Coordinates of C-alpha atoms in Angstrom, one line a residue:
M1 CA 0.0 0.0 0.0
N2 CA 1.5 3.2 -1.0
M3 CA 1.6 6.3 1.0
S4 CA -1.3 8.0 -0.7
S5 CA -3.7 5.2 0.0
R6 CA -2.8 5.1 3.7
N7 CA -3.6 8.8 4.0
V8 CA -7.0 8.4 2.4
W9 CA -7.9 5.7 4.9
L10 CA -6.6 7.7 7.8
T11 CA -8.7 10.6 6.7
L12 CA -11.8 8.5 6.4
V13 CA -11.3 7.0 9.9
I14 CA -10.7 10.4 11.5
G15 CA -13.7 11.8 9.7
S16 CA -15.9 8.9 10.9
I17 CA -14.7 9.5 14.4
V18 CA -15.5 13.2 14.2
I19 CA -18.9 12.5 12.7
C20 CA -19.8 9.9 15.4
G21 CA -18.7 12.3 18.1
S22 CA -20.8 15.1 16.7
L23 CA -23.8 12.8 16.4
G24 CA -23.3 11.8 20.0
G25 CA -23.2 15.4 21.1
L26 CA -26.3 16.2 19.2
V27 CA -28.1 13.2 20.8
H28 CA -27.0 14.4 24.3
V29 CA -28.3 17.9 23.6
A30 CA -31.6 16.5 22.3
R31 CA -31.9 14.3 25.4
Q32 CA -31.4 17.4 27.6
D33 CA -34.0 19.4 25.6
I34 CA -36.5 16.5 26.0
E35 CA -35.9 16.4 29.8
L36 CA -36.4 20.2 30.0
A37 CA -39.6 19.9 27.9
Q38 CA -40.8 17.2 30.2
V39 CA -40.2 19.4 33.2
D40 CA -42.0 22.3 31.6
L41 CA -44.9 19.9 30.7
H42 CA -45.2 18.8 34.4
T43 CA -45.1 22.5 35.4
L44 CA -47.9 23.3 33.0
Q45 CA -49.9 20.3 34.1
D46 CA -49.5 21.5 37.8
Q47 CA -50.6 25.0 36.8
V48 CA -53.6 23.6 34.9
T49 CA -54.5 21.6 38.0
V50 CA -54.2 24.6 40.2
A51 CA -56.2 26.8 37.8
R52 CA -58.9 24.1 37.6
S53 CA -59.0 24.0 41.4
T54 CA -59.2 27.8 41.6
T55 CA -61.8 28.0 38.9
S56 CA -64.0 25.5 40.8
Q57 CA -63.7 27.5 43.9
T58 CA -64.3 30.9 42.3
P59 CA -68.1 30.8 42.5
K60 CA -68.0 30.0 46.2
L61 CA -65.4 32.8 46.8
E62 CA -67.6 35.2 44.9
R63 CA -70.6 34.3 47.0
D64 CA -68.7 34.8 50.2
V65 CA -67.3 38.1 49.0
I66 CA -70.7 39.4 48.0
V67 CA -72.3 38.4 51.3
L68 CA -69.5 39.9 53.3
R69 CA -69.7 43.2 51.3
E70 CA -73.4 43.4 51.9
L71 CA -72.8 42.7 55.6
S72 CA -70.2 45.4 56.0
S73 CA -72.9 47.9 56.9
F74 CA -74.0 45.7 59.8
V75 CA -70.4 45.3 61.0
E76 CA -69.9 49.1 60.8
E77 CA -73.0 49.5 63.1
T78 CA -71.7 47.0 65.7
L79 CA -68.1 48.2 65.4
P80 CA -68.3 51.9 64.5
S81 CA -65.3 53.9 63.4
T82 CA -63.6 56.3 65.7
E83 CA -65.4 59.2 63.9
D84 CA -68.8 57.7 64.9
L85 CA -68.1 58.0 68.6
T86 CA -69.8 61.4 68.6
R87 CA -73.1 59.8 67.7
L88 CA -72.4 57.1 70.4
I89 CA -72.0 59.8 73.1
E90 CA -75.3 61.5 71.9
D91 CA -77.1 58.1 72.1
L92 CA -75.8 57.5 75.7
K93 CA -77.0 60.9 76.7
E94 CA -80.4 60.2 75.1
Y95 CA -80.6 56.9 77.0
L96 CA -80.0 58.7 80.3
Q97 CA -82.6 61.2 79.5
E98 CA -85.2 58.5 78.6
A99 CA -84.4 56.8 82.0
D100 CA -85.3 60.1 83.7
V101 CA -82.1 60.3 85.8
E102 CA -80.2 63.3 87.0
V103 CA -76.8 63.2 85.3
E104 CA -73.7 64.4 87.3
S105 CA -70.8 63.5 85.1
F106 CA -69.9 61.8 81.8
G107 CA -66.3 61.1 81.0
L108 CA -64.0 59.0 78.9
R109 CA -62.3 56.2 80.9
P110 CA -58.6 55.5 80.3
N111 CA -58.1 52.7 77.8
R112 CA -56.9 49.4 79.1
P113 CA -54.9 47.0 76.9
S114 CA -56.5 43.8 75.9
A115 CA -55.0 40.6 74.5
L116 CA -58.2 40.0 72.5
T117 CA -57.8 43.2 70.5
Q118 CA -54.1 43.1 69.8
N119 CA -53.2 43.3 66.0
T120 CA -56.9 43.3 65.1
G121 CA -57.5 46.9 64.3
I122 CA -60.1 46.9 67.0
D123 CA -59.9 49.4 69.9
R124 CA -61.7 49.3 73.2
I125 CA -63.3 52.5 74.4
G126 CA -64.7 53.0 77.9
Y127 CA -67.0 55.6 79.5
T128 CA -67.8 56.4 83.1
L129 CA -71.3 57.7 83.8
T130 CA -72.4 59.1 87.1
F131 CA -76.0 60.0 87.9
E132 CA -78.7 59.9 90.5
G133 CA -81.8 57.8 90.0
G134 CA -83.9 54.9 91.3
L135 CA -83.3 51.2 90.8
F136 CA -85.9 51.0 88.0
E137 CA -84.5 54.1 86.2
L138 CA -81.1 52.3 86.3
M139 CA -82.7 49.1 84.8
T140 CA -84.4 51.2 82.1
F141 CA -81.0 52.6 81.1
L142 CA -79.3 49.2 81.2
S143 CA -82.1 47.8 78.9
R144 CA -81.2 50.4 76.3
I145 CA -77.5 49.5 76.5
E146 CA -78.5 45.8 76.2
S147 CA -80.5 46.5 73.1
D148 CA -78.1 48.8 71.4
E149 CA -76.9 47.8 67.9
R150 CA -73.3 48.3 68.9
F151 CA -71.2 45.8 70.9
M152 CA -71.5 47.3 74.4
A153 CA -70.9 46.0 77.8
V154 CA -71.4 47.2 81.4
R155 CA -68.1 46.2 83.1
S156 CA -69.1 47.5 86.6
F157 CA -71.4 49.7 88.6
K158 CA -71.5 51.2 92.0
L159 CA -74.6 52.2 93.9
V160 CA -74.9 54.3 97.1
S161 CA -78.5 54.1 98.3
T162 CA -80.5 57.1 99.4
S163 CA -82.4 57.3 102.7
R164 CA -86.0 56.7 103.3
E165 CA -86.3 60.2 104.6
A166 CA -85.0 61.6 101.4
L167 CA -87.4 59.4 99.5
E168 CA -90.4 60.6 101.4
R169 CA -89.2 64.2 101.0
D170 CA -88.5 64.1 97.3
G171 CA -91.0 61.4 96.3
R172 CA -88.3 59.6 94.4
A173 CA -85.4 57.2 95.3
L174 CA -82.3 59.0 94.0
H175 CA -79.4 56.6 94.6
H176 CA -75.9 57.7 93.6
I177 CA -74.9 55.5 90.7
Q178 CA -71.7 55.1 88.7
V179 CA -71.6 52.9 85.6
D180 CA -68.6 51.8 83.6
I181 CA -69.5 51.1 79.9
E182 CA -67.2 49.6 77.2
T183 CA -67.6 49.5 73.5
Y184 CA -65.3 48.8 70.5
T185 CA -64.3 50.6 67.4
Y186 CA -62.8 49.1 64.2
R187 CA -60.0 50.9 62.5
P188 CA -58.3 48.8 59.8
E189 CA -54.7 49.7 59.2
D190 CA -54.4 48.4 55.6
T191 CA -56.9 48.9 52.9
V192 CA -57.3 46.4 50.0
A193 CA -58.6 47.5 46.7
E194 CA -62.0 46.1 46.0
A195 CA -62.1 43.3 43.4
S196 CA -64.5 43.6 40.5
I197 CA -67.1 40.9 40.2
D198 CA -68.9 40.5 36.9
G199 CA -72.7 40.6 37.2
Y200 CA -72.6 41.7 40.8
E201 CA -76.2 43.0 41.0
R202 CA -77.6 39.8 39.5
K203 CA -75.5 37.6 41.8
R204 CA -76.4 39.7 44.9
G205 CA -80.1 39.3 44.1
L206 CA -79.7 35.5 44.3
L207 CA -78.1 35.8 47.7
V208 CA -80.7 38.0 49.4
G209 CA -81.9 35.2 51.7
D210 CA -78.4 34.3 52.9
I211 CA -77.5 38.0 53.5
G212 CA -80.7 38.6 55.5
T213 CA -80.2 35.5 57.6
R214 CA -76.6 36.3 58.5
G215 CA -77.4 40.0 59.0
K216 CA -80.2 39.1 61.4
A217 CA -77.7 37.1 63.4
L218 CA -75.5 40.1 63.8
R219 CA -78.3 42.3 65.2
P220 CA -79.0 42.0 68.9
S221 CA -82.5 41.3 70.0
V222 CA -84.3 44.3 71.5
Y223 CA -85.5 44.1 75.1
R224 CA -87.7 46.8 76.7
F225 CA -87.9 47.1 80.5
E226 CA -91.5 47.5 81.5
G227 CA -90.9 49.3 84.8
D228 CA -91.3 48.3 88.4
R229 CA -94.8 46.6 88.0
G230 CA -95.5 47.1 91.6
R231 CA -92.1 45.9 92.9
R232 CA -90.3 47.9 95.6
D233 CA -86.8 49.2 95.5
P234 CA -84.8 46.9 97.8
W235 CA -82.3 49.6 98.6
V236 CA -85.1 51.6 100.3
D237 CA -87.3 49.3 102.3
L238 CA -90.6 51.1 102.6
R239 CA -92.7 48.2 104.1
V240 CA -95.9 50.0 103.2
P241 CA -99.2 48.0 102.9
A242 CA -100.3 47.0 99.5
L243 CA -103.8 48.5 100.0
G244 CA -105.1 51.4 102.0
E245 CA -106.6 51.1 105.4
E246 CA -110.1 50.8 103.9
G247 CA -109.1 48.6 100.9
G248 CA -108.3 51.5 98.5
P249 CA -106.1 51.3 95.4
S250 CA -102.9 49.3 95.5
V251 CA -99.5 50.9 95.5
Q252 CA -99.0 50.0 91.8
E253 CA -102.4 51.6 91.0
Q254 CA -101.5 54.8 92.9
V255 CA -98.1 55.1 91.2
K256 CA -99.6 54.5 87.8
F257 CA -102.3 57.1 88.4
V258 CA -99.8 59.7 89.5
E259 CA -97.5 59.0 86.6
S260 CA -100.4 59.4 84.2
L261 CA -101.1 62.8 85.8
I262 CA -97.4 63.8 85.5
A263 CA -97.5 62.8 81.8
L264 CA -100.5 65.1 81.2
V265 CA -98.7 68.0 83.1
D266 CA -95.6 67.5 80.9
E267 CA -97.8 67.4 77.8
A268 CA -99.5 70.6 78.9
H269 CA -96.2 72.4 79.5
A270 CA -94.9 71.3 76.1
E271 CA -98.1 72.6 74.4
W272 CA -97.9 75.9 76.4
E273 CA -94.3 76.4 75.1
L274 CA -95.6 75.9 71.6
V275 CA -98.3 78.5 72.2
Q276 CA -95.7 81.0 73.5
A277 CA -93.4 80.4 70.5
T278 CA -95.9 81.1 67.7
S279 CA -96.9 84.5 66.5
N280 CA -99.5 83.4 64.0
T281 CA -102.9 83.9 65.5
I282 CA -104.7 81.0 63.8
D283 CA -101.8 78.6 64.7
R284 CA -101.8 80.0 68.3
I285 CA -105.6 79.5 68.5
V286 CA -105.2 75.9 67.4
K287 CA -102.4 75.2 69.8
R288 CA -104.2 76.9 72.6
G289 CA -107.2 74.8 71.8
R290 CA -105.1 71.6 72.1
L291 CA -103.7 72.9 75.4
G292 CA -107.2 73.5 76.7
Q293 CA -108.2 69.9 75.9
T294 CA -105.1 68.6 77.7
L295 CA -105.9 70.8 80.8
A296 CA -109.5 69.7 80.7
Q297 CA -108.4 66.1 80.8
L298 CA -105.9 66.8 83.6
D299 CA -108.5 68.6 85.7
E300 CA -111.0 65.8 85.2
E301 CA -108.5 63.3 86.5
L302 CA -107.7 65.6 89.5
R303 CA -111.4 65.7 90.3
R304 CA -111.3 61.9 90.7
L305 CA -109.2 62.5 93.7
N306 CA -112.1 64.2 95.3
A307 CA -114.4 61.2 94.4
G308 CA -112.6 58.7 96.6
F309 CA -109.3 57.8 94.9
D310 CA -107.0 57.7 97.8
I311 CA -103.2 58.3 97.5
H312 CA -101.6 57.1 100.7
Y313 CA -98.3 55.8 99.3
V314 CA -95.8 58.5 100.5
P315 CA -93.5 58.6 97.4
A316 CA -96.5 58.8 95.1
L317 CA -98.2 61.4 97.2
R318 CA -95.0 63.6 97.2
R319 CA -94.6 63.2 93.4
F320 CA -98.2 64.2 93.1
E321 CA -97.6 67.4 95.1
L322 CA -94.3 68.3 93.5
E323 CA -94.9 67.2 89.9
V324 CA -98.6 67.7 89.4
L325 CA -100.2 70.2 91.7
E326 CA -97.4 72.8 91.8
P327 CA -96.7 72.8 88.0
R328 CA -100.4 72.9 87.3
E329 CA -100.8 76.0 89.5
T330 CA -97.7 77.6 87.9
L331 CA -99.1 77.0 84.4
R332 CA -102.5 78.5 85.5
L333 CA -100.8 81.7 86.7
A334 CA -98.7 82.0 83.6
M335 CA -101.8 81.7 81.4
E336 CA -103.6 84.3 83.4
E337 CA -100.7 86.7 83.2
D338 CA -100.4 86.1 79.4
S339 CA -104.1 86.8 78.9
Q340 CA -104.0 90.1 81.0
S341 CA -101.6 91.7 78.6
G342 CA -103.7 91.0 75.6
P343 CA -102.6 89.7 72.2
S344 CA -99.6 91.1 70.5
R345 CA -99.8 93.3 67.4
D346 CA -98.4 90.5 65.3
E347 CA -101.2 88.2 66.5
L348 CA -103.8 90.9 65.7
L349 CA -102.4 91.5 62.2
A350 CA -102.4 87.8 61.5
L351 CA -106.0 87.6 62.7
E352 CA -106.8 90.5 60.4
E353 CA -105.4 88.7 57.4
A354 CA -107.3 85.6 58.3
M355 CA -110.6 87.4 58.7
L356 CA -110.1 89.2 55.3
R357 CA -109.5 85.9 53.6
H358 CA -112.7 84.5 55.1
L359 CA -114.7 87.5 54.0
E360 CA -113.4 87.3 50.5
R361 CA -114.5 83.7 50.3
A362 CA -117.9 84.5 51.9
E363 CA -116.9 82.3 54.9
F364 CA -118.7 84.7 57.3
G365 CA -119.1 82.2 60.1
L366 CA -115.4 81.3 60.1
A367 CA -114.5 85.0 60.2
M368 CA -116.7 85.4 63.3
D369 CA -115.2 82.3 64.9
A370 CA -111.7 83.7 64.4
F371 CA -112.7 87.0 66.0
A372 CA -114.5 85.3 68.9
A373 CA -111.2 83.6 69.9
L374 CA -109.6 87.0 70.8
E375 CA -112.7 89.1 71.4
A376 CA -112.6 88.9 75.2
S377 CA -108.9 90.1 75.3
L378 CA -109.2 93.0 72.8
S379 CA -110.2 95.4 75.6
R380 CA -106.8 95.0 77.2
V381 CA -105.0 96.6 74.2
Q382 CA -106.7 100.0 74.5
S383 CA -103.6 101.5 76.2
D384 CA -101.5 100.7 73.1
P385 CA -102.6 102.9 70.1
R386 CA -101.0 100.6 67.5
R387 CA -102.7 97.5 68.7
W388 CA -106.0 99.3 69.4
E389 CA -106.1 100.6 65.8
V390 CA -105.9 97.0 64.5
A391 CA -108.4 95.8 67.2
Q392 CA -111.0 98.4 65.9
R393 CA -110.6 97.1 62.3
L394 CA -111.1 93.6 63.5
S395 CA -114.3 94.6 65.3
E396 CA -115.5 96.3 62.0
Y397 CA -114.7 93.1 60.0
N398 CA -116.7 91.1 62.6
R399 CA -119.7 93.4 62.2
Q400 CA -119.5 93.0 58.5
A401 CA -119.4 89.3 58.8
Q402 CA -122.4 89.3 61.1
T403 CA -124.4 91.5 58.8
A404 CA -123.4 89.5 55.7
L405 CA -124.3 86.2 57.5
E406 CA -127.7 87.6 58.5
F407 CA -128.3 88.9 55.0
S408 CA -127.4 85.6 53.5
E409 CA -130.0 83.8 55.7
L410 CA -132.9 86.1 54.5
A411 CA -135.4 84.2 52.4
L412 CA -135.8 86.2 49.2
Q413 CA -137.2 84.7 46.0
F414 CA -136.9 86.9 42.9
G415 CA -139.2 86.7 39.9
G416 CA -137.3 89.1 37.7
S417 CA -136.7 92.7 37.2
V418 CA -137.9 95.6 35.1
I419 CA -135.3 98.0 33.7
I420 CA -136.6 100.8 31.4
D421 CA -134.6 103.6 29.9
Q422 CA -135.5 107.0 31.4
G423 CA -137.5 105.2 34.1
D424 CA -137.1 103.8 37.6
P425 CA -136.0 100.1 37.6
S426 CA -137.9 97.7 39.8
V427 CA -137.5 94.1 41.0
I428 CA -140.2 91.5 41.5
V429 CA -140.0 89.6 44.8
I430 CA -142.2 86.6 45.5
Q431 CA -143.4 86.4 49.1
E432 CA -145.9 84.5 51.1
V433 CA -148.8 86.7 52.4
Q434 CA -151.3 85.0 54.7
G435 CA -150.3 81.6 53.3
A436 CA -150.5 82.6 49.7
R437 CA -147.6 83.3 47.3
E438 CA -147.8 86.9 46.1
A439 CA -145.5 88.7 43.6
R440 CA -144.8 92.4 44.3
S441 CA -142.7 95.0 42.5
Y442 CA -140.1 97.1 44.5
S443 CA -138.3 100.1 43.2
V444 CA -135.2 101.9 44.6
G445 CA -136.0 103.2 48.1
D446 CA -138.6 100.7 48.8
F447 CA -138.3 98.3 51.9
V448 CA -138.7 94.7 51.0
L449 CA -138.4 93.7 54.7
P450 CA -138.0 95.8 57.8
G451 CA -134.4 97.2 57.5
L452 CA -133.9 95.9 54.0
E453 CA -134.0 98.7 51.4
V454 CA -133.6 98.4 47.7
A455 CA -130.6 100.4 46.7
A456 CA -130.2 99.5 43.0
V457 CA -131.6 97.1 40.5
R458 CA -129.3 95.7 37.8
P459 CA -129.7 92.8 35.4
N460 CA -129.7 89.5 37.4
E461 CA -128.8 91.3 40.7
V462 CA -130.2 93.6 43.3
V463 CA -128.3 95.9 45.7
F464 CA -129.8 96.4 49.2
Y465 CA -129.0 98.6 52.1
F466 CA -128.9 96.5 55.2
K467 CA -127.7 97.6 58.6
G468 CA -125.5 100.3 57.1
Y469 CA -123.9 98.2 54.5
E470 CA -124.6 97.7 50.7
L471 CA -125.1 94.1 50.0
T472 CA -125.8 92.4 46.6
R473 CA -128.0 89.5 46.0
V474 CA -127.6 87.7 42.7
Y475 CA -130.5 85.7 41.2

């Protein structure tokens, strides 16, 4: 074998080796790509599995989110924000007023740390209230706290009882009471953007029942304390008999009767304040009429005391004297003093406007009724020229209304009229004479009835002089 042949074979062998090595490298690279593709495939399969799981859970998550969003208003009521504490304070003051206690102090209690509220965004707020009142007034106040829509709790209270002597003197058991109340506020530190839900309104409509049920569970049941119901205050042992010596009304009946009188007195005072606050005569008349009805009912109940209703229970008797008899006498004196000065000029002017409106509408009786409401007090304004001038006009309007009312009640039947140029016109009036209907003609200056003179005759109407006024009758 010559040298050239050996070189060719060597070249072929080396080339084959190089080619085989290259093919092996390519196979190795392809195997790595396959392994990476398999890893990516497994990753995608896992992602698909997670996505399928998430998709299957999305409807339930959407329902939960919708329900919680709709319940957020309930949560805000039970856990108000810090800014809502002002309304809470006003509510507590209103509860104290409803309980009819005498408030001494109202203060914020120092905040105490709590393990339950750590890292929750919930703060605990406390108030200390000090007031004087009876046991049943305290229970009335506590019932309002119990039924409040917020989360509230009475952590402690102190009561220093009053004496029996003070009870019999004041008619009420005024214990010295201090109450510690706690509530909570919610102040989230981080806010999360609200996720958008497709078809929210439609989906919310399908969950109304679930929202209502869970919302009802968040609202506390309302409890109303119904009062003492004949029970005695254990801090003041009265040991009084249930009935009077001769079998009169029970203690509960006496207390209920006196409280009903106190309610009427309070109503009368409120109506009297409304009377004093108004300057419109008609409105004042209406309000004073209501006041008169309330006082009439009160006086009727007071007359029952003279008919055998015996109040022997000392606290009820003292309350009757202090909260019924004395305020009723004070109101009577105030009303007498108000009536002595007479109506104000604004009242008189308002009455004048009302009477003129009635006259324009031919409401003569209403005009007279309006005047009658102040007629008795008009004589008291003579010393004031400005008011007396208006009072005289009112009297004139009242006379006009009386005359017009009397004229409207006159029975006149007209048969027609005769109007001739260059001649005196006349009107035909049909009257009954000795049981027979008779038609007579009357000209200007004739008297149809005593005091009723024909002043003018026009087509379809006659003008009369009647009690100093010209009045027209249309037929």
